[in-house]
Phi, psi and omega in degrees: 000311181295323181294320180293325178294320180296319180296319181294320180294320179295321180294321179294321179294321178296319180295320179295317178295321179296323180292327181287329184269351182279132180291141179293142180266152179292143180296138182280338183277175178294145181185175181292134179265151178296142183291135179284148179297138182281140177289153180295138182294139179289145180295139178281155183231138172279326179214159180305125176086004181229116179280157182297320185276002178283136180264122180296151180294139180292145178280129180303138182289342182282343181276124180258144178295137180248154175298145176297144185301090179051029178064019180078008181269163177286129181276153172228149181290137182244319188197151174234144179168206184256135176256146173230181180216157177225150188213248192306323184294333182254358184299128179090350179282157178285132178271176180295336178277351182101346178282157173277133180285129175236113185294348179270352176271161181266081182231174181200165175247137177219154186284325189235335184297139181299149177299139181092350179295134175273133182230132173263122180257117181252123180282129175274359180267310183238000176080006180283156178236152171209139178259132182230165177244133182283121180230357187215169177253147182133186352282159184242022181235138174061212181257024180287142183251342182207144178244116185265154171291166181298321181297317180292320179296321178296322179297326179276354180072037184243015181296320181284328183281319183088323179228152179202141177283129187222167170240132178262127176245138179234159177299150182302330183279355180296127180297149179294127177231150181288141176276118182291134178291156178297149180299141180291141179295143180289137180295143180291138180285135177281140179296136182285135178282141179289137179289153179305327181294326182283343180284337182286000000 
């Protein structure tokens, strides 16, 4: 009797230990499921192909803003003649329009075209073009028709030459203005005759 009780107690103890070490099984009936991990949010975009957190590439400081190509208008020929350029000696001075002259900007001086007029300067020497904005008056020497900034002259490849034959093109909407004739040459001074007193 005692032996059978011991055997039964040992069997009960073994069953209890087995129950403690067995992993719990998932419930077979309906119940709440564990939440699935959320995917990472997609980056937002201001424009196609550009993320908000993207930093745009810096604009090189050496690039200067240029006038829009004649404002998108059809150009017409305005004048032919010789172009010259001016630079360091006038840099920073006030122009006839009131702006400060900056030789690195694409500007020019003309005798009659209104200030702000866009002009395409076409070289008859090498075929290059450059668009400039009229901000000053001149040139007043010789048969020159336009005085370009240093940046514009460099674009035309005329820094070494100093002068170049060009054609000026203006937008079709530019009002008709008279082309100023070149300044008349100054009359040569006659040599002064010596007075009788100086001959003595």
